[in-house]
């Protein structure tokens, strides 16, 4: 069946949306271990199997009893939700311009979807994780929740200090989170940059080698075992804050320190694109892109919430 001009344009626009989504960088999702990202899931719920670490046993003699490893196993679950980016256009000329490679409307839609995915990951890291326990007797799955333990929450809402960051490092080390490039990540907002740069205990070898003072930022730098990433809030052109990416309560900002395999992400299907007139608003053209996703904290030891002062 041949496509009409309108159908052909919709397909072209949809391809541009997908390409733009791939080209625009996610600040949190891009740091996850790919094996914990489930794409194109076809179910209302998705499950992540967790398996604990064990140590292989020595064979005392050739005829000794075999000792099974029997690692601890459990499940975490996600329930994908819909997120949409929608704009209204007044005429078909503006609509057709959205296939242009530098169209601001399309970049606005895609940017909103990417920030929504990052926001879900941040909220799920700090919030309750959905568990799924299988009952052997009848093979049913019982749902439950588990909160982030108090021991994984550091800081008191005062200025950032090296001592506080070291306590975060120790918390992750106790959970056997490996070090190295790309294994541990720190997410902070621009309000913490001043305090981080004023940490006098570190203003020597680390800061000299990384030239942090010279560049005026720690974004993208490996320091104290973490790859640091600045996550700004969602603001409009007049600097009005529309949404907080990292949680902010009064003057206390919650920063996220995590292992790259501490979170799991589920996406249902490819981004859907829908274009239709709106008779209720003078036949304005509605351009809508929808994605469905959810995330879950896979193990508590891989996440630390660090409460610091918002400057």
mmCIF file of C-alpha atoms in Angstrom:
data_model
loop_
_atom_site.group_PDB
_atom_site.id
_atom_site.type_symbol
_atom_site.label_atom_id
_atom_site.label_comp_id
_atom_site.label_asym_id
_atom_site.label_seq_id
_atom_site.Cartn_x
_atom_site.Cartn_y
_atom_site.Cartn_z
ATOM 1 C CA UNK A 1 0.000 0.000 0.000
ATOM 2 C CA UNK A 2 1.411 3.395 -0.980
ATOM 3 C CA UNK A 3 1.708 6.162 1.572
ATOM 4 C CA UNK A 4 -0.147 9.433 1.238
ATOM 5 C CA UNK A 5 1.844 12.631 1.467
ATOM 6 C CA UNK A 6 0.685 13.124 5.071
ATOM 7 C CA UNK A 7 1.585 9.573 6.109
ATOM 8 C CA UNK A 8 4.945 9.847 4.428
ATOM 9 C CA UNK A 9 5.685 13.063 6.274
ATOM 10 C CA UNK A 10 4.709 11.529 9.629
ATOM 11 C CA UNK A 11 7.107 8.631 9.019
ATOM 12 C CA UNK A 12 9.873 11.056 8.085
ATOM 13 C CA UNK A 13 9.244 13.114 11.213
ATOM 14 C CA UNK A 14 9.171 9.974 13.373
ATOM 15 C CA UNK A 15 12.566 8.932 11.981
ATOM 16 C CA UNK A 16 13.929 12.381 12.801
ATOM 17 C CA UNK A 17 12.616 12.081 16.374
ATOM 18 C CA UNK A 18 14.369 8.733 16.800
ATOM 19 C CA UNK A 19 17.608 10.101 15.346
ATOM 20 C CA UNK A 20 17.499 13.177 17.574
ATOM 21 C CA UNK A 21 16.808 10.989 20.633
ATOM 22 C CA UNK A 22 19.902 8.935 19.844
ATOM 23 C CA UNK A 23 22.056 12.014 19.306
ATOM 24 C CA UNK A 24 21.017 13.929 22.434
ATOM 25 C CA UNK A 25 22.889 12.701 25.502
ATOM 26 C CA UNK A 26 21.090 11.495 28.587
ATOM 27 C CA UNK A 27 22.844 12.501 31.807
ATOM 28 C CA UNK A 28 21.829 9.502 33.952
ATOM 29 C CA UNK A 29 20.634 6.801 31.555
ATOM 30 C CA UNK A 30 23.900 6.964 29.609
ATOM 31 C CA UNK A 31 25.797 6.013 32.787
ATOM 32 C CA UNK A 32 23.893 2.761 33.397
ATOM 33 C CA UNK A 33 25.332 -0.684 32.748
ATOM 34 C CA UNK A 34 23.727 -1.718 29.416
ATOM 35 C CA UNK A 35 22.893 -5.191 30.732
ATOM 36 C CA UNK A 36 20.373 -3.613 33.136
ATOM 37 C CA UNK A 37 18.506 -1.744 30.395
ATOM 38 C CA UNK A 38 15.586 -3.765 29.036
ATOM 39 C CA UNK A 39 14.322 -2.425 25.709
ATOM 40 C CA UNK A 40 11.180 -3.280 23.732
ATOM 41 C CA UNK A 41 9.487 -5.043 26.641
ATOM 42 C CA UNK A 42 6.014 -6.356 25.748
ATOM 43 C CA UNK A 43 4.486 -6.686 29.216
ATOM 44 C CA UNK A 44 2.786 -4.547 31.836
ATOM 45 C CA UNK A 45 5.525 -5.520 34.308
ATOM 46 C CA UNK A 46 9.199 -6.254 33.872
ATOM 47 C CA UNK A 47 11.449 -8.184 36.238
ATOM 48 C CA UNK A 48 15.154 -7.972 37.086
ATOM 49 C CA UNK A 49 16.787 -11.047 38.652
ATOM 50 C CA UNK A 50 19.335 -10.305 41.357
ATOM 51 C CA UNK A 51 21.992 -12.852 42.318
ATOM 52 C CA UNK A 52 24.403 -12.480 45.214
ATOM 53 C CA UNK A 53 28.158 -13.029 45.190
ATOM 54 C CA UNK A 54 29.582 -16.343 46.375
ATOM 55 C CA UNK A 55 33.007 -17.964 46.730
ATOM 56 C CA UNK A 56 33.977 -21.173 44.932
ATOM 57 C CA UNK A 57 34.741 -24.021 47.318
ATOM 58 C CA UNK A 58 37.947 -26.027 47.355
ATOM 59 C CA UNK A 59 37.700 -29.715 46.577
ATOM 60 C CA UNK A 60 39.249 -31.426 49.575
ATOM 61 C CA UNK A 61 39.390 -34.828 47.888
ATOM 62 C CA UNK A 62 38.297 -36.298 44.555
ATOM 63 C CA UNK A 63 35.400 -38.125 46.202
ATOM 64 C CA UNK A 64 34.194 -35.424 48.575
ATOM 65 C CA UNK A 65 30.610 -34.206 48.517
ATOM 66 C CA UNK A 66 30.004 -31.476 45.953
ATOM 67 C CA UNK A 67 29.086 -28.206 47.660
ATOM 68 C CA UNK A 68 26.659 -26.122 45.555
ATOM 69 C CA UNK A 69 27.211 -22.386 45.426
ATOM 70 C CA UNK A 70 23.519 -21.670 46.074
ATOM 71 C CA UNK A 71 23.724 -17.847 45.675
ATOM 72 C CA UNK A 72 20.964 -15.691 47.113
ATOM 73 C CA UNK A 73 18.420 -14.806 44.434
ATOM 74 C CA UNK A 74 15.620 -12.276 44.378
ATOM 75 C CA UNK A 75 13.698 -10.079 41.979
ATOM 76 C CA UNK A 76 12.958 -6.415 41.486
ATOM 77 C CA UNK A 77 10.093 -5.205 39.303
ATOM 78 C CA UNK A 78 9.118 -2.198 37.205
ATOM 79 C CA UNK A 79 5.702 -0.972 36.083
ATOM 80 C CA UNK A 80 6.222 1.192 32.978
ATOM 81 C CA UNK A 81 4.354 4.505 32.771
ATOM 82 C CA UNK A 82 3.618 6.811 29.855
ATOM 83 C CA UNK A 83 5.416 10.126 29.346
ATOM 84 C CA UNK A 84 4.551 12.480 26.515
ATOM 85 C CA UNK A 85 6.002 15.551 24.914
ATOM 86 C CA UNK A 86 3.375 17.634 23.108
ATOM 87 C CA UNK A 87 3.432 20.947 21.261
ATOM 88 C CA UNK A 88 0.705 22.858 19.417
ATOM 89 C CA UNK A 89 1.317 24.393 15.992
ATOM 90 C CA UNK A 90 -0.862 26.954 14.284
ATOM 91 C CA UNK A 91 -0.287 26.021 10.636
ATOM 92 C CA UNK A 92 1.012 23.277 8.351
ATOM 93 C CA UNK A 93 4.111 25.261 7.413
ATOM 94 C CA UNK A 94 5.355 25.101 11.007
ATOM 95 C CA UNK A 95 4.427 21.436 11.071
ATOM 96 C CA UNK A 96 6.420 20.540 7.967
ATOM 97 C CA UNK A 97 9.446 22.478 9.204
ATOM 98 C CA UNK A 98 9.758 19.988 12.070
ATOM 99 C CA UNK A 99 11.589 17.557 9.780
ATOM 100 C CA UNK A 100 14.408 20.090 9.526
ATOM 101 C CA UNK A 101 17.547 18.876 11.292
ATOM 102 C CA UNK A 102 17.727 21.938 13.560
ATOM 103 C CA UNK A 103 14.032 22.410 14.357
ATOM 104 C CA UNK A 104 13.601 23.729 17.908
ATOM 105 C CA UNK A 105 10.146 22.217 18.439
ATOM 106 C CA UNK A 106 11.408 18.711 17.775
ATOM 107 C CA UNK A 107 14.461 19.231 19.977
ATOM 108 C CA UNK A 108 12.171 20.525 22.734
ATOM 109 C CA UNK A 109 10.022 17.386 22.566
ATOM 110 C CA UNK A 110 12.957 14.998 22.512
ATOM 111 C CA UNK A 111 14.807 16.897 25.243
ATOM 112 C CA UNK A 112 11.711 16.694 27.454
ATOM 113 C CA UNK A 113 11.520 12.910 26.979
ATOM 114 C CA UNK A 114 15.211 12.458 27.800
ATOM 115 C CA UNK A 115 14.916 14.566 30.958
ATOM 116 C CA UNK A 116 11.830 12.567 31.968
ATOM 117 C CA UNK A 117 13.819 9.327 31.722
ATOM 118 C CA UNK A 118 16.611 10.795 33.841
ATOM 119 C CA UNK A 119 14.093 12.086 36.390
ATOM 120 C CA UNK A 120 12.501 8.640 36.703
ATOM 121 C CA UNK A 121 15.934 7.105 37.354
ATOM 122 C CA UNK A 122 16.770 9.694 40.030
ATOM 123 C CA UNK A 123 13.416 9.359 41.787
ATOM 124 C CA UNK A 124 13.580 5.562 41.724
ATOM 125 C CA UNK A 125 17.124 5.613 43.103
ATOM 126 C CA UNK A 126 15.968 7.532 46.187
ATOM 127 C CA UNK A 127 12.448 6.104 46.500
ATOM 128 C CA UNK A 128 11.021 2.704 47.286
ATOM 129 C CA UNK A 129 11.986 -0.240 45.098
ATOM 130 C CA UNK A 130 9.339 -2.694 43.935
ATOM 131 C CA UNK A 131 10.086 -6.293 44.871
ATOM 132 C CA UNK A 132 8.643 -9.522 43.459
ATOM 133 C CA UNK A 133 8.695 -12.684 45.559
ATOM 134 C CA UNK A 134 7.685 -16.021 44.069
ATOM 135 C CA UNK A 135 5.667 -18.296 46.355
ATOM 136 C CA UNK A 136 6.831 -21.901 45.679
ATOM 137 C CA UNK A 137 3.545 -23.489 46.758
ATOM 138 C CA UNK A 138 1.404 -21.949 44.029
ATOM 139 C CA UNK A 139 4.000 -20.154 41.852
ATOM 140 C CA UNK A 140 2.361 -16.773 42.423
ATOM 141 C CA UNK A 141 4.316 -13.523 42.550
ATOM 142 C CA UNK A 142 3.819 -11.346 45.625
ATOM 143 C CA UNK A 143 4.608 -7.656 45.199
ATOM 144 C CA UNK A 144 6.301 -5.606 47.902
ATOM 145 C CA UNK A 145 8.486 -2.552 48.412
ATOM 146 C CA UNK A 146 11.776 -1.757 50.095
ATOM 147 C CA UNK A 147 13.002 1.713 51.065
ATOM 148 C CA UNK A 148 16.520 3.089 50.821
ATOM 149 C CA UNK A 149 18.158 2.220 54.171
ATOM 150 C CA UNK A 150 19.013 5.057 56.535
ATOM 151 C CA UNK A 151 22.663 4.011 56.376
ATOM 152 C CA UNK A 152 22.725 4.947 52.684
ATOM 153 C CA UNK A 153 21.625 8.536 53.407
ATOM 154 C CA UNK A 154 24.539 10.841 54.208
ATOM 155 C CA UNK A 155 24.910 14.544 54.906
ATOM 156 C CA UNK A 156 22.870 16.966 56.982
ATOM 157 C CA UNK A 157 22.063 19.679 54.469
ATOM 158 C CA UNK A 158 25.148 21.742 55.268
ATOM 159 C CA UNK A 159 27.940 22.748 52.932
ATOM 160 C CA UNK A 160 29.673 19.994 50.966
ATOM 161 C CA UNK A 161 32.850 18.692 52.580
ATOM 162 C CA UNK A 162 35.506 16.192 51.616
ATOM 163 C CA UNK A 163 34.737 14.258 54.809
ATOM 164 C CA UNK A 164 31.157 13.795 53.645
ATOM 165 C CA UNK A 165 32.233 12.605 50.208
ATOM 166 C CA UNK A 166 34.647 10.134 51.791
ATOM 167 C CA UNK A 167 31.778 8.742 53.896
ATOM 168 C CA UNK A 168 29.845 8.206 50.659
ATOM 169 C CA UNK A 169 32.848 6.403 49.156
ATOM 170 C CA UNK A 170 33.092 4.148 52.192
ATOM 171 C CA UNK A 171 29.375 3.326 52.019
ATOM 172 C CA UNK A 172 29.740 2.139 48.423
ATOM 173 C CA UNK A 173 32.994 0.300 49.202
ATOM 174 C CA UNK A 174 31.290 -1.708 51.942
ATOM 175 C CA UNK A 175 28.784 -2.861 49.322
ATOM 176 C CA UNK A 176 31.695 -4.145 47.180
ATOM 177 C CA UNK A 177 31.030 -1.601 44.419
ATOM 178 C CA UNK A 178 34.071 -1.740 42.107
ATOM 179 C CA UNK A 179 36.138 1.323 41.375
ATOM 180 C CA UNK A 180 37.448 2.415 38.012
ATOM 181 C CA UNK A 181 36.283 4.527 35.118
ATOM 182 C CA UNK A 182 32.550 4.299 34.564
ATOM 183 C CA UNK A 183 31.847 2.192 37.669
ATOM 184 C CA UNK A 184 30.899 4.915 40.173
ATOM 185 C CA UNK A 185 29.023 8.104 39.376
ATOM 186 C CA UNK A 186 28.246 11.309 41.259
ATOM 187 C CA UNK A 187 25.358 13.557 40.171
ATOM 188 C CA UNK A 188 25.155 17.073 41.580
ATOM 189 C CA UNK A 189 23.346 20.310 40.769
ATOM 190 C CA UNK A 190 25.045 23.630 39.914
ATOM 191 C CA UNK A 191 24.270 24.831 43.460
ATOM 192 C CA UNK A 192 26.936 22.520 44.886
ATOM 193 C CA UNK A 193 29.734 23.530 42.530
ATOM 194 C CA UNK A 194 30.963 26.391 44.722
ATOM 195 C CA UNK A 195 31.303 24.207 47.813
ATOM 196 C CA UNK A 196 32.985 21.412 45.867
ATOM 197 C CA UNK A 197 35.583 23.770 44.394
ATOM 198 C CA UNK A 198 36.281 25.228 47.852
ATOM 199 C CA UNK A 199 37.232 21.866 49.402
ATOM 200 C CA UNK A 200 40.708 22.874 50.590
ATOM 201 C CA UNK A 201 41.770 19.332 51.504
ATOM 202 C CA UNK A 202 41.683 18.401 47.823
ATOM 203 C CA UNK A 203 43.036 21.582 46.290
ATOM 204 C CA UNK A 204 46.410 19.992 45.594
ATOM 205 C CA UNK A 205 47.215 16.923 43.532
ATOM 206 C CA UNK A 206 43.723 15.973 42.354
ATOM 207 C CA UNK A 207 42.698 19.502 41.479
ATOM 208 C CA UNK A 208 46.062 20.329 39.930
ATOM 209 C CA UNK A 209 46.120 17.182 37.798
ATOM 210 C CA UNK A 210 42.526 17.594 36.638
ATOM 211 C CA UNK A 211 42.793 21.411 36.331
ATOM 212 C CA UNK A 212 39.413 21.766 38.000
ATOM 213 C CA UNK A 213 40.094 25.248 39.322
ATOM 214 C CA UNK A 214 41.300 26.357 35.891
ATOM 215 C CA UNK A 215 38.192 25.077 34.097
ATOM 216 C CA UNK A 216 35.812 26.162 36.869
ATOM 217 C CA UNK A 217 33.925 22.866 36.951
ATOM 218 C CA UNK A 218 34.217 19.259 38.024
ATOM 219 C CA UNK A 219 31.734 18.055 35.403
ATOM 220 C CA UNK A 220 33.049 15.018 33.524
ATOM 221 C CA UNK A 221 36.082 14.614 35.809
ATOM 222 C CA UNK A 222 37.128 11.474 37.723
ATOM 223 C CA UNK A 223 37.671 12.568 41.327
ATOM 224 C CA UNK A 224 37.537 10.609 44.597
ATOM 225 C CA UNK A 225 36.701 7.512 42.576
ATOM 226 C CA UNK A 226 33.588 9.037 40.949
ATOM 227 C CA UNK A 227 32.820 10.357 37.488
ATOM 228 C CA UNK A 228 31.076 13.652 38.251
ATOM 229 C CA UNK A 229 28.076 14.858 36.250
ATOM 230 C CA UNK A 230 26.275 18.164 36.722
ATOM 231 C CA UNK A 231 22.482 17.931 36.411
ATOM 232 C CA UNK A 232 20.794 21.346 36.162
ATOM 233 C CA UNK A 233 17.143 21.891 36.970
ATOM 234 C CA UNK A 234 14.622 22.475 34.201
ATOM 235 C CA UNK A 235 14.430 26.246 33.726
ATOM 236 C CA UNK A 236 12.743 28.491 31.173
ATOM 237 C CA UNK A 237 14.508 31.295 29.230
ATOM 238 C CA UNK A 238 13.723 33.736 32.067
ATOM 239 C CA UNK A 239 15.479 31.409 34.581
ATOM 240 C CA UNK A 240 12.250 30.407 36.310
ATOM 241 C CA UNK A 241 12.628 26.888 37.711
ATOM 242 C CA UNK A 242 9.989 24.587 36.218
ATOM 243 C CA UNK A 243 11.122 21.293 37.758
ATOM 244 C CA UNK A 244 13.889 20.097 40.068
ATOM 245 C CA UNK A 245 15.859 17.183 38.652
ATOM 246 C CA UNK A 246 17.680 16.326 41.884
ATOM 247 C CA UNK A 247 15.316 16.687 44.892
ATOM 248 C CA UNK A 248 15.349 20.069 46.647
ATOM 249 C CA UNK A 249 13.670 20.659 50.029
ATOM 250 C CA UNK A 250 14.050 24.257 51.262
ATOM 251 C CA UNK A 251 17.868 24.685 51.170
ATOM 252 C CA UNK A 252 18.750 20.987 51.154
ATOM 253 C CA UNK A 253 19.663 19.401 47.839
ATOM 254 C CA UNK A 254 19.935 15.625 47.520
ATOM 255 C CA UNK A 255 22.854 14.504 45.355
ATOM 256 C CA UNK A 256 23.049 11.000 43.909
ATOM 257 C CA UNK A 257 26.088 8.749 44.226
ATOM 258 C CA UNK A 258 25.674 5.337 42.614
ATOM 259 C CA UNK A 259 27.243 2.332 40.962
ATOM 260 C CA UNK A 260 26.596 1.944 37.254
ATOM 261 C CA UNK A 261 24.726 -1.331 37.886
ATOM 262 C CA UNK A 262 22.617 -0.128 40.836
ATOM 263 C CA UNK A 263 19.562 0.790 38.722
ATOM 264 C CA UNK A 264 17.530 -1.072 36.146
ATOM 265 C CA UNK A 265 15.571 0.610 33.355
ATOM 266 C CA UNK A 266 12.624 -0.755 31.366
ATOM 267 C CA UNK A 267 11.350 0.767 28.122
ATOM 268 C CA UNK A 268 8.296 -0.712 26.439
ATOM 269 C CA UNK A 269 8.487 0.168 22.789
ATOM 270 C CA UNK A 270 9.922 2.710 20.429
ATOM 271 C CA UNK A 271 8.815 6.318 20.828
ATOM 272 C CA UNK A 272 5.341 6.739 19.330
ATOM 273 C CA UNK A 273 4.552 9.810 17.234
ATOM 274 C CA UNK A 274 0.993 11.047 16.861
ATOM 275 C CA UNK A 275 -0.144 14.119 14.895
ATOM 276 C CA UNK A 276 -3.756 15.271 14.864
ATOM 277 C CA UNK A 277 -5.864 18.481 14.683
ATOM 278 C CA UNK A 278 -7.484 19.832 17.841
ATOM 279 C CA UNK A 279 -10.984 21.184 17.025
ATOM 280 C CA UNK A 280 -11.364 22.347 20.637
ATOM 281 C CA UNK A 281 -8.545 24.892 20.209
ATOM 282 C CA UNK A 282 -9.261 26.337 16.765
ATOM 283 C CA UNK A 283 -7.946 23.314 14.866
ATOM 284 C CA UNK A 284 -4.416 23.764 16.136
ATOM 285 C CA UNK A 285 -2.158 20.880 15.132
ATOM 286 C CA UNK A 286 -1.052 18.677 18.028
ATOM 287 C CA UNK A 287 2.326 16.970 17.667
ATOM 288 C CA UNK A 288 2.749 14.349 20.368
ATOM 289 C CA UNK A 289 5.550 11.896 21.108
ATOM 290 C CA UNK A 290 5.042 9.217 23.757
ATOM 291 C CA UNK A 291 7.404 6.814 25.486
ATOM 292 C CA UNK A 292 6.735 4.259 28.225
ATOM 293 C CA UNK A 293 9.323 3.412 30.848
ATOM 294 C CA UNK A 294 10.077 2.781 34.499
ATOM 295 C CA UNK A 295 13.141 2.129 36.653
ATOM 296 C CA UNK A 296 13.982 0.317 39.856
ATOM 297 C CA UNK A 297 16.820 0.285 42.382
ATOM 298 C CA UNK A 298 18.440 -3.123 42.048
ATOM 299 C CA UNK A 299 20.472 -3.177 45.240
ATOM 300 C CA UNK A 300 20.560 -0.706 48.105
ATOM 301 C CA UNK A 301 24.323 -0.831 48.616
ATOM 302 C CA UNK A 302 24.928 0.717 45.212
ATOM 303 C CA UNK A 303 23.066 3.977 45.923
ATOM 304 C CA UNK A 304 23.905 6.771 48.362
ATOM 305 C CA UNK A 305 21.781 9.867 48.889
ATOM 306 C CA UNK A 306 23.961 12.793 49.963
ATOM 307 C CA UNK A 307 22.070 15.801 51.403
ATOM 308 C CA UNK A 308 23.994 19.070 51.042
ATOM 309 C CA UNK A 309 23.404 22.799 51.124
ATOM 310 C CA UNK A 310 21.885 24.413 48.036
ATOM 311 C CA UNK A 311 23.715 27.672 47.282
#
